[in-house]
Amino acid sequence: MPKPIFVLNGPNLNRLGLREPAVYGAETLSDIEKRCSARAHTLGLEVVFRQTNHEGELVDWIHEASEVAAAIIVNAGAYTHTSLAIHDAFRAVEPPVIEVHLSNIHAREAVRHHSYIAPVALGVICGFGATGYELALEAIHKHLTDGS
Ligand code: DQA
């Protein structure tokens, strides 16, 4: 059986739809999960979609993904800009990692310009809202298919 793609979401993303819709859009995380499942289906991929507000849980899931996932798509929310623990966890895993953000973090406050994940990611997609998750699935499908 082919390995799934883990789509991991960090703090406050459970509040999407209610939280700063002008920045993050009106879609809920459940809407995004449905979009991911549908896109994954058309690509012949299986998705495991999760959200947590806890840094250690995200670290545990990265460890789990290293055993069972073909790739990891991650929106670590604010931990992106603060977490050496998440950086270290990604450093030590085999599956390729794509970092996703709904907003364009580079067009926002300076504190959001630095990512602890970007140096250990295959690539970064930001600023395209929920579509970024679908773009990440397409990118990872291509990478797993032809190495690009
Ligand atoms: C975010 C950007 C982060 O800076 C912020 O802390 C989030 C969401 C995004 O998807 O745009 O929680 O990761």
GROMACS .gro file of C-alpha atoms and ligand atoms in nm:
model
  161
    1MET     CA    1   0.000   0.000   0.000
    2PRO     CA    2   0.144   0.344  -0.092
    3LYS     CA    3   0.247   0.567   0.197
    4PRO     CA    4   0.020   0.866   0.276
    5ILE     CA    5   0.109   1.236   0.266
    6PHE     CA    6   0.089   1.389   0.614
    7VAL     CA    7  -0.061   1.742   0.614
    8LEU     CA    8   0.021   1.889   0.954
    9ASN     CA    9  -0.126   2.214   1.084
   10GLY     CA   10  -0.009   2.408   1.386
   11PRO     CA   11  -0.152   2.653   1.637
   12ASN     CA   12  -0.461   2.864   1.580
   13LEU     CA   13  -0.534   2.709   1.241
   14ASN     CA   14  -0.837   2.538   1.398
   15ARG     CA   15  -0.980   2.893   1.414
   16LEU     CA   16  -0.965   2.953   1.038
   17GLY     CA   17  -1.282   3.111   0.907
   18LEU     CA   18  -1.323   3.308   1.233
   19ARG     CA   19  -0.963   3.424   1.270
   20GLU     CA   20  -0.862   3.741   1.081
   21PRO     CA   21  -1.050   3.647   0.760
   22ALA     CA   22  -0.896   3.946   0.580
   23VAL     CA   23  -0.554   3.781   0.628
   24TYR     CA   24  -0.635   3.409   0.623
   25GLY     CA   25  -0.956   3.388   0.419
   26ALA     CA   26  -1.306   3.270   0.498
   27GLU     CA   27  -1.249   2.897   0.456
   28THR     CA   28  -1.237   2.677   0.764
   29LEU     CA   29  -0.972   2.413   0.824
   30SER     CA   30  -1.237   2.153   0.754
   31ASP     CA   31  -1.296   2.317   0.410
   32ILE     CA   32  -0.921   2.298   0.347
   33GLU     CA   33  -0.913   1.933   0.453
   34LYS     CA   34  -1.192   1.858   0.202
   35ARG     CA   35  -1.002   2.040  -0.074
   36CYS     CA   36  -0.686   1.842   0.011
   37SER     CA   37  -0.869   1.509   0.010
   38ALA     CA   38  -1.033   1.585  -0.325
   39ARG     CA   39  -0.705   1.703  -0.485
   40ALA     CA   40  -0.515   1.406  -0.339
   41HIS     CA   41  -0.778   1.172  -0.480
   42THR     CA   42  -0.731   1.309  -0.834
   43LEU     CA   43  -0.353   1.267  -0.793
   44GLY     CA   44  -0.386   0.912  -0.660
   45LEU     CA   45  -0.250   1.014  -0.319
   46GLU     CA   46  -0.380   0.952   0.031
   47VAL     CA   47  -0.375   1.232   0.285
   48VAL     CA   48  -0.356   1.222   0.665
   49PHE     CA   49  -0.473   1.568   0.776
   50ARG     CA   50  -0.418   1.691   1.135
   51GLN     CA   51  -0.411   2.007   1.347
   52THR     CA   52  -0.269   2.075   1.692
   53ASN     CA   53  -0.208   2.380   1.910
   54HIS     CA   54   0.083   2.205   2.087
   55GLU     CA   55   0.445   2.220   1.974
   56GLY     CA   56   0.539   1.879   2.124
   57GLU     CA   57   0.247   1.709   1.951
   58LEU     CA   58   0.366   1.850   1.619
   59VAL     CA   59   0.714   1.712   1.695
   60ASP     CA   60   0.561   1.369   1.776
   61TRP     CA   61   0.369   1.371   1.446
   62ILE     CA   62   0.684   1.458   1.252
   63HIS     CA   63   0.854   1.156   1.413
   64GLU     CA   64   0.552   0.940   1.325
   65ALA     CA   65   0.555   1.072   0.968
   66SER     CA   66   0.921   0.981   0.934
   67GLU     CA   67   0.816   0.616   0.980
   68VAL     CA   68   0.499   0.601   0.774
   69ALA     CA   69   0.463   0.899   0.536
   70ALA     CA   70   0.584   0.951   0.179
   71ALA     CA   71   0.605   1.328   0.238
   72ILE     CA   72   0.500   1.599   0.481
   73ILE     CA   73   0.314   1.921   0.404
   74VAL     CA   74   0.328   2.155   0.703
   75ASN     CA   75   0.174   2.484   0.806
   76ALA     CA   76   0.329   2.524   1.151
   77GLY     CA   77   0.160   2.862   1.211
   78ALA     CA   78   0.357   3.082   1.450
   79TYR     CA   79   0.589   2.791   1.545
   80THR     CA   80   0.738   2.842   1.198
   81HIS     CA   81   0.906   3.155   1.330
   82THR     CA   82   1.003   3.030   1.676
   83SER     CA   83   1.058   2.656   1.697
   84LEU     CA   84   1.407   2.512   1.691
   85ALA     CA   85   1.248   2.187   1.814
   86ILE     CA   86   1.040   2.161   1.496
   87HIS     CA   87   1.344   2.251   1.286
   88ASP     CA   88   1.542   1.972   1.456
   89ALA     CA   89   1.259   1.722   1.408
   90PHE     CA   90   1.241   1.794   1.033
   91ARG     CA   91   1.622   1.778   1.000
   92ALA     CA   92   1.612   1.419   1.115
   93VAL     CA   93   1.339   1.287   0.885
   94GLU     CA   94   1.369   1.120   0.549
   95PRO     CA   95   1.039   1.219   0.378
   96PRO     CA   96   1.047   1.547   0.183
   97VAL     CA   97   0.883   1.847   0.350
   98ILE     CA   98   0.685   2.130   0.188
   99GLU     CA   99   0.615   2.437   0.401
  100VAL     CA  100   0.283   2.612   0.336
  101HIS     CA  101   0.137   2.940   0.461
  102LEU     CA  102  -0.197   3.089   0.370
  103SER     CA  103  -0.063   3.444   0.390
  104ASN     CA  104   0.249   3.585   0.226
  105ILE     CA  105   0.469   3.586   0.537
  106HIS     CA  106   0.732   3.797   0.355
  107ALA     CA  107   0.485   4.082   0.303
  108ARG     CA  108   0.394   4.091   0.673
  109GLU     CA  109   0.573   4.191   0.997
  110ALA     CA  110   0.950   4.133   1.003
  111VAL     CA  111   0.915   3.867   1.275
  112ARG     CA  112   0.729   3.648   1.023
  113HIS     CA  113   0.999   3.671   0.756
  114HIS     CA  114   1.223   3.410   0.920
  115SER     CA  115   1.125   3.045   0.905
  116TYR     CA  116   1.293   2.765   1.103
  117ILE     CA  117   1.138   2.518   0.859
  118ALA     CA  118   1.241   2.667   0.523
  119PRO     CA  119   1.609   2.555   0.552
  120VAL     CA  120   1.500   2.192   0.594
  121ALA     CA  121   1.214   2.202   0.339
  122LEU     CA  122   1.212   2.098  -0.024
  123GLY     CA  123   1.018   2.418  -0.096
  124VAL     CA  124   0.789   2.683   0.044
  125ILE     CA  125   0.447   2.800  -0.083
  126CYS     CA  126   0.292   3.110   0.071
  127GLY     CA  127   0.041   3.381  -0.010
  128PHE     CA  128  -0.211   3.178  -0.211
  129GLY     CA  129  -0.454   3.101   0.070
  130ALA     CA  130  -0.600   2.752   0.086
  131THR     CA  131  -0.494   2.691  -0.275
  132GLY     CA  132  -0.137   2.667  -0.141
  133TYR     CA  133  -0.220   2.328   0.012
  134GLU     CA  134  -0.337   2.199  -0.327
  135LEU     CA  135  -0.027   2.342  -0.495
  136ALA     CA  136   0.185   2.162  -0.234
  137LEU     CA  137   0.009   1.834  -0.313
  138GLU     CA  138   0.075   1.884  -0.684
  139ALA     CA  139   0.440   1.968  -0.617
  140ILE     CA  140   0.491   1.668  -0.394
  141HIS     CA  141   0.317   1.438  -0.644
  142LYS     CA  142   0.555   1.557  -0.917
  143HIS     CA  143   0.855   1.524  -0.687
  144LEU     CA  144   0.762   1.169  -0.587
  145THR     CA  145   0.693   1.079  -0.951
  146ASP     CA  146   0.997   1.223  -1.128
  147GLY     CA  147   1.222   1.365  -0.857
  148SER     CA  148   1.169   1.728  -0.959
  149DQA     C1  149   0.053   3.134   0.892
  149DQA     C2  150   0.148   3.254   0.904
  149DQA     C3  151   0.207   3.262   1.043
  149DQA     O1  152   0.291   3.376   1.053
  149DQA     C4  153   0.096   3.276   1.146
  149DQA     O2  154   0.151   3.276   1.275
  149DQA     C5  155  -0.008   3.171   1.132
  149DQA     C6  156  -0.055   3.138   0.998
  149DQA     C7  157  -0.018   3.133   0.753
  149DQA     O3  158  -0.069   3.027   0.717
  149DQA     O4  159  -0.023   3.234   0.685
  149DQA     O5  160  -0.061   3.120   1.229
  149DQA     O6  161   0.128   3.015   0.904
   0.00000   0.00000   0.00000
